[in-house]
């Protein structure tokens, strides 16, 4: 009799254990107010910067009528109302991606964010393309890759194809962080990979810098 009870107790314990583990979501502590403060703390009390995907209980303490706590990200859009003061618990499932939390009326200063799962890869750098041409006639141009007049150029990485088709002129690019030239007597096509800064990019022939010249704005 006693022996059977022990076995049943043991069975009960093993059956309960997984169920209990499932029911226990990791708790996060969110708070906003009473001053201009907003935060989200993990189980250890540190500010949340990165979490594993999964289901969490977020205990939100909204301590001011002037502020709200608004959490947004993949699959989640939860907020307390502005006038609400008190504590509420949200059970949310967080997926890979970036989540932000703000006080909506003061989103410029009262905000934070964290990443769930892997950090999304940074977007590849945008490389702008230009084509500089001098010759064969006495003319120098700087164009887009499609032949158009360059507009809205932004500081950053550029690929510049330089076509020097004249033995009397060269291509000289100066300003906006660079100073490069081809040889006056030489001809040929080269490609320069450069980083241009905000400013005026001038292009001209050193053989005739007043006549064969132009410029574009960067930034
Ligand atoms: Cu606020």
mmCIF file of C-alpha atoms and ligand atoms in Angstrom:
data_model
loop_
_atom_site.group_PDB
_atom_site.id
_atom_site.type_symbol
_atom_site.label_atom_id
_atom_site.label_comp_id
_atom_site.label_asym_id
_atom_site.label_seq_id
_atom_site.Cartn_x
_atom_site.Cartn_y
_atom_site.Cartn_z
ATOM 1 C CA UNK A 1 0.000 0.000 0.000
ATOM 2 C CA UNK A 2 2.670 2.447 1.023
ATOM 3 C CA UNK A 3 4.852 1.278 -1.813
ATOM 4 C CA UNK A 4 2.054 1.925 -4.364
ATOM 5 C CA UNK A 5 1.486 5.437 -3.061
ATOM 6 C CA UNK A 6 5.159 6.188 -3.451
ATOM 7 C CA UNK A 7 5.111 4.967 -7.035
ATOM 8 C CA UNK A 8 2.051 7.099 -7.830
ATOM 9 C CA UNK A 9 3.674 10.146 -6.241
ATOM 10 C CA UNK A 10 6.816 9.547 -8.253
ATOM 11 C CA UNK A 11 4.779 9.174 -11.442
ATOM 12 C CA UNK A 12 2.832 12.291 -10.643
ATOM 13 C CA UNK A 13 6.029 14.259 -10.174
ATOM 14 C CA UNK A 14 7.508 13.171 -13.476
ATOM 15 C CA UNK A 15 4.265 13.916 -15.313
ATOM 16 C CA UNK A 16 3.939 17.355 -13.744
ATOM 17 C CA UNK A 17 7.472 18.492 -14.399
ATOM 18 C CA UNK A 18 7.270 19.003 -18.199
ATOM 19 C CA UNK A 19 3.847 20.652 -17.924
ATOM 20 C CA UNK A 20 5.159 23.124 -15.374
ATOM 21 C CA UNK A 21 8.170 23.927 -17.503
ATOM 22 C CA UNK A 22 5.899 24.745 -20.458
ATOM 23 C CA UNK A 23 3.690 27.033 -18.386
ATOM 24 C CA UNK A 24 6.616 29.119 -17.159
ATOM 25 C CA UNK A 25 7.253 31.880 -19.643
ATOM 26 C CA UNK A 26 10.278 34.031 -19.023
ATOM 27 C CA UNK A 27 9.164 37.228 -17.288
ATOM 28 C CA UNK A 28 10.286 40.646 -18.461
ATOM 29 C CA UNK A 29 9.687 43.832 -16.455
ATOM 30 C CA UNK A 30 8.579 46.877 -18.389
ATOM 31 C CA UNK A 31 8.006 50.262 -16.845
ATOM 32 C CA UNK A 32 7.219 53.772 -17.944
ATOM 33 C CA UNK A 33 7.167 56.888 -15.774
ATOM 34 C CA UNK A 34 6.771 58.501 -13.352
ATOM 35 C CA UNK A 35 9.469 60.733 -14.900
ATOM 36 C CA UNK A 36 10.573 60.620 -18.517
ATOM 37 C CA UNK A 37 11.891 57.097 -18.232
ATOM 38 C CA UNK A 38 10.960 53.942 -20.091
ATOM 39 C CA UNK A 39 12.636 50.592 -19.759
ATOM 40 C CA UNK A 40 12.450 46.882 -20.281
ATOM 41 C CA UNK A 41 14.437 44.643 -17.973
ATOM 42 C CA UNK A 42 15.247 40.951 -18.262
ATOM 43 C CA UNK A 43 15.051 38.332 -15.492
ATOM 44 C CA UNK A 44 18.489 39.378 -14.212
ATOM 45 C CA UNK A 45 17.442 43.027 -13.939
ATOM 46 C CA UNK A 46 19.567 44.200 -16.862
ATOM 47 C CA UNK A 47 18.164 46.156 -19.805
ATOM 48 C CA UNK A 48 16.988 43.808 -22.544
ATOM 49 C CA UNK A 49 19.098 44.065 -25.694
ATOM 50 C CA UNK A 50 18.737 40.586 -27.183
ATOM 51 C CA UNK A 51 16.299 37.709 -26.588
ATOM 52 C CA UNK A 52 15.815 34.217 -27.909
ATOM 53 C CA UNK A 53 12.628 33.708 -29.954
ATOM 54 C CA UNK A 54 9.787 32.413 -27.771
ATOM 55 C CA UNK A 55 6.843 33.299 -25.563
ATOM 56 C CA UNK A 56 7.351 35.816 -22.778
ATOM 57 C CA UNK A 57 5.254 37.373 -20.029
ATOM 58 C CA UNK A 58 5.869 41.100 -19.977
ATOM 59 C CA UNK A 59 4.773 42.774 -16.758
ATOM 60 C CA UNK A 60 4.128 46.387 -17.676
ATOM 61 C CA UNK A 61 4.033 48.991 -14.935
ATOM 62 C CA UNK A 62 2.609 52.197 -16.343
ATOM 63 C CA UNK A 63 3.181 54.741 -13.594
ATOM 64 C CA UNK A 64 1.954 57.937 -15.216
ATOM 65 C CA UNK A 65 -1.072 59.395 -16.980
ATOM 66 C CA UNK A 66 1.284 61.327 -19.252
ATOM 67 C CA UNK A 67 3.055 58.283 -20.636
ATOM 68 C CA UNK A 68 2.226 54.944 -22.233
ATOM 69 C CA UNK A 69 4.223 51.835 -22.999
ATOM 70 C CA UNK A 70 3.964 50.725 -26.609
ATOM 71 C CA UNK A 71 5.764 47.591 -27.819
ATOM 72 C CA UNK A 72 5.940 46.890 -31.513
ATOM 73 C CA UNK A 73 7.753 44.390 -33.718
ATOM 74 C CA UNK A 74 7.188 41.237 -35.793
ATOM 75 C CA UNK A 75 3.735 39.889 -34.798
ATOM 76 C CA UNK A 76 3.381 42.220 -31.776
ATOM 77 C CA UNK A 77 1.651 45.572 -31.312
ATOM 78 C CA UNK A 78 0.697 46.094 -27.669
ATOM 79 C CA UNK A 79 0.190 49.328 -25.830
ATOM 80 C CA UNK A 80 -1.176 50.715 -22.607
ATOM 81 C CA UNK A 81 -3.440 53.701 -23.035
ATOM 82 C CA UNK A 82 -2.171 57.133 -22.110
ATOM 83 C CA UNK A 83 -4.561 57.622 -19.183
ATOM 84 C CA UNK A 84 -4.007 54.090 -17.823
ATOM 85 C CA UNK A 85 -2.039 53.874 -14.598
ATOM 86 C CA UNK A 86 -1.376 50.430 -13.189
ATOM 87 C CA UNK A 87 0.105 47.053 -13.988
ATOM 88 C CA UNK A 88 -0.809 44.742 -16.823
ATOM 89 C CA UNK A 89 0.785 41.522 -18.061
ATOM 90 C CA UNK A 90 1.076 40.750 -21.752
ATOM 91 C CA UNK A 91 1.924 37.269 -22.986
ATOM 92 C CA UNK A 92 3.653 37.759 -26.305
ATOM 93 C CA UNK A 93 5.424 35.527 -28.792
ATOM 94 C CA UNK A 94 8.581 37.160 -30.064
ATOM 95 C CA UNK A 95 10.069 36.186 -33.401
ATOM 96 C CA UNK A 96 13.333 36.971 -35.178
ATOM 97 C CA UNK A 97 13.668 40.692 -35.806
ATOM 98 C CA UNK A 98 13.891 44.064 -34.097
ATOM 99 C CA UNK A 99 11.335 45.226 -31.529
ATOM 100 C CA UNK A 100 10.946 48.777 -30.304
ATOM 101 C CA UNK A 101 9.184 50.193 -27.277
ATOM 102 C CA UNK A 102 8.222 53.832 -26.944
ATOM 103 C CA UNK A 103 6.061 56.264 -25.090
ATOM 104 C CA UNK A 104 4.065 57.543 -28.074
ATOM 105 C CA UNK A 105 3.759 61.247 -27.061
ATOM 106 C CA UNK A 106 7.494 61.382 -26.286
ATOM 107 C CA UNK A 107 8.867 58.900 -28.813
ATOM 108 C CA UNK A 108 11.913 61.081 -29.583
ATOM 109 C CA UNK A 109 13.405 60.664 -26.132
ATOM 110 C CA UNK A 110 11.451 57.822 -24.494
ATOM 111 C CA UNK A 111 12.301 54.779 -26.563
ATOM 112 C CA UNK A 112 14.323 51.615 -26.677
ATOM 113 C CA UNK A 113 14.760 48.542 -28.797
ATOM 114 C CA UNK A 114 16.046 44.987 -28.716
ATOM 115 C CA UNK A 115 16.777 42.212 -31.164
ATOM 116 C CA UNK A 116 15.191 38.756 -31.087
ATOM 117 C CA UNK A 117 17.189 35.916 -32.609
ATOM 118 C CA UNK A 118 19.914 36.643 -35.073
ATOM 119 C CA UNK A 119 20.817 40.235 -35.835
ATOM 120 C CA UNK A 120 19.372 41.037 -39.255
ATOM 121 C CA UNK A 121 22.271 41.456 -41.702
ATOM 122 C CA UNK A 122 23.128 45.073 -42.492
ATOM 123 C CA UNK A 123 21.919 46.178 -45.911
ATOM 124 C CA UNK A 124 24.673 45.952 -48.541
ATOM 125 C CA UNK A 125 26.402 49.295 -49.117
ATOM 126 C CA UNK A 126 24.949 51.278 -51.980
ATOM 127 C CA UNK A 127 27.570 51.928 -54.649
ATOM 128 C CA UNK A 128 26.770 54.855 -56.948
ATOM 129 C CA UNK A 129 28.154 54.724 -60.490
ATOM 130 C CA UNK A 130 29.560 57.512 -62.631
ATOM 131 C CA UNK A 131 31.283 57.635 -66.004
ATOM 132 C CA UNK A 132 33.850 60.357 -66.737
ATOM 133 C CA UNK A 133 34.814 60.796 -70.386
ATOM 134 C CA UNK A 134 37.343 63.057 -72.080
ATOM 135 C CA UNK A 135 37.888 63.136 -75.842
ATOM 136 C CA UNK A 136 38.164 62.260 -78.610
ATOM 137 C CA UNK A 137 36.877 65.794 -79.284
ATOM 138 C CA UNK A 138 37.821 68.577 -76.873
ATOM 139 C CA UNK A 139 35.096 67.827 -74.328
ATOM 140 C CA UNK A 140 34.816 66.345 -70.853
ATOM 141 C CA UNK A 141 31.666 64.901 -69.297
ATOM 142 C CA UNK A 142 30.603 63.235 -66.079
ATOM 143 C CA UNK A 143 27.468 61.121 -66.447
ATOM 144 C CA UNK A 144 25.430 58.458 -64.716
ATOM 145 C CA UNK A 145 25.958 54.880 -65.830
ATOM 146 C CA UNK A 146 22.832 55.266 -68.006
ATOM 147 C CA UNK A 147 24.175 58.416 -69.651
ATOM 148 C CA UNK A 148 22.013 60.894 -67.722
ATOM 149 C CA UNK A 149 23.116 63.987 -65.851
ATOM 150 C CA UNK A 150 24.025 62.996 -62.276
ATOM 151 C CA UNK A 151 21.550 64.251 -59.657
ATOM 152 C CA UNK A 152 20.996 63.594 -55.978
ATOM 153 C CA UNK A 153 24.439 62.089 -55.461
ATOM 154 C CA UNK A 154 25.005 61.116 -51.855
ATOM 155 C CA UNK A 155 28.257 60.827 -49.932
ATOM 156 C CA UNK A 156 29.459 57.230 -49.955
ATOM 157 C CA UNK A 157 30.998 54.616 -52.181
ATOM 158 C CA UNK A 158 31.331 55.273 -55.891
ATOM 159 C CA UNK A 159 32.544 53.324 -58.859
ATOM 160 C CA UNK A 160 33.808 55.803 -61.434
ATOM 161 C CA UNK A 161 34.643 54.528 -64.917
ATOM 162 C CA UNK A 162 37.151 56.952 -66.426
ATOM 163 C CA UNK A 163 37.389 56.913 -70.211
ATOM 164 C CA UNK A 164 40.381 58.937 -71.397
ATOM 165 C CA UNK A 165 40.098 59.040 -75.198
ATOM 166 C CA UNK A 166 42.455 61.905 -75.913
ATOM 167 C CA UNK A 167 46.264 62.170 -76.037
ATOM 168 C CA UNK A 168 45.881 65.909 -75.473
ATOM 169 C CA UNK A 169 43.715 65.792 -72.352
ATOM 170 C CA UNK A 170 43.269 63.865 -69.136
ATOM 171 C CA UNK A 171 40.522 63.392 -66.565
ATOM 172 C CA UNK A 172 41.186 65.031 -63.234
ATOM 173 C CA UNK A 173 38.650 64.582 -60.423
ATOM 174 C CA UNK A 174 39.121 66.791 -57.380
ATOM 175 C CA UNK A 175 37.092 67.711 -54.325
ATOM 176 C CA UNK A 176 34.529 65.791 -52.278
ATOM 177 C CA UNK A 177 37.372 63.877 -50.646
ATOM 178 C CA UNK A 178 39.368 62.748 -53.689
ATOM 179 C CA UNK A 179 42.079 64.010 -56.039
ATOM 180 C CA UNK A 180 42.857 61.627 -58.896
ATOM 181 C CA UNK A 181 43.868 62.006 -62.495
ATOM 182 C CA UNK A 182 44.810 60.096 -65.608
ATOM 183 C CA UNK A 183 47.915 60.995 -67.659
ATOM 184 C CA UNK A 184 47.481 63.736 -70.250
ATOM 185 C CA UNK A 185 49.394 61.851 -72.966
ATOM 186 C CA UNK A 186 47.864 58.507 -72.101
ATOM 187 C CA UNK A 187 44.569 57.003 -73.196
ATOM 188 C CA UNK A 188 42.479 54.099 -71.955
ATOM 189 C CA UNK A 189 39.721 53.170 -69.539
ATOM 190 C CA UNK A 190 40.216 52.716 -65.789
ATOM 191 C CA UNK A 191 37.792 52.154 -62.956
ATOM 192 C CA UNK A 192 38.248 53.991 -59.676
ATOM 193 C CA UNK A 193 36.527 52.844 -56.515
ATOM 194 C CA UNK A 194 36.347 55.846 -54.238
ATOM 195 C CA UNK A 195 34.502 57.183 -51.237
ATOM 196 C CA UNK A 196 33.147 60.646 -51.852
ATOM 197 C CA UNK A 197 32.314 63.046 -49.059
ATOM 198 C CA UNK A 198 29.864 65.950 -49.009
ATOM 199 C CA UNK A 199 31.090 68.758 -51.241
ATOM 200 C CA UNK A 200 31.679 69.745 -54.845
ATOM 201 C CA UNK A 201 33.309 67.215 -57.144
ATOM 202 C CA UNK A 202 35.102 69.046 -59.961
ATOM 203 C CA UNK A 203 36.163 67.335 -63.191
ATOM 204 C CA UNK A 204 38.488 68.904 -65.737
ATOM 205 C CA UNK A 205 41.411 68.384 -68.077
ATOM 206 C CA UNK A 206 44.724 69.608 -66.687
ATOM 207 C CA UNK A 207 45.687 70.575 -70.268
ATOM 208 C CA UNK A 208 42.794 73.013 -70.478
ATOM 209 C CA UNK A 209 41.299 73.430 -67.005
ATOM 210 C CA UNK A 210 39.270 76.541 -67.891
ATOM 211 C CA UNK A 211 37.676 75.203 -71.053
ATOM 212 C CA UNK A 212 37.204 71.482 -70.310
ATOM 213 C CA UNK A 213 35.591 71.415 -66.917
ATOM 214 C CA UNK A 214 32.443 70.852 -64.908
ATOM 215 C CA UNK A 215 31.264 70.015 -61.422
ATOM 216 C CA UNK A 216 28.581 68.147 -59.500
ATOM 217 C CA UNK A 217 27.360 68.390 -55.913
ATOM 218 C CA UNK A 218 27.726 65.465 -53.548
ATOM 219 C CA UNK A 219 25.164 65.565 -50.745
HETATM 220 CU CU1 LIG B 1 5.819 59.958 -22.362
#
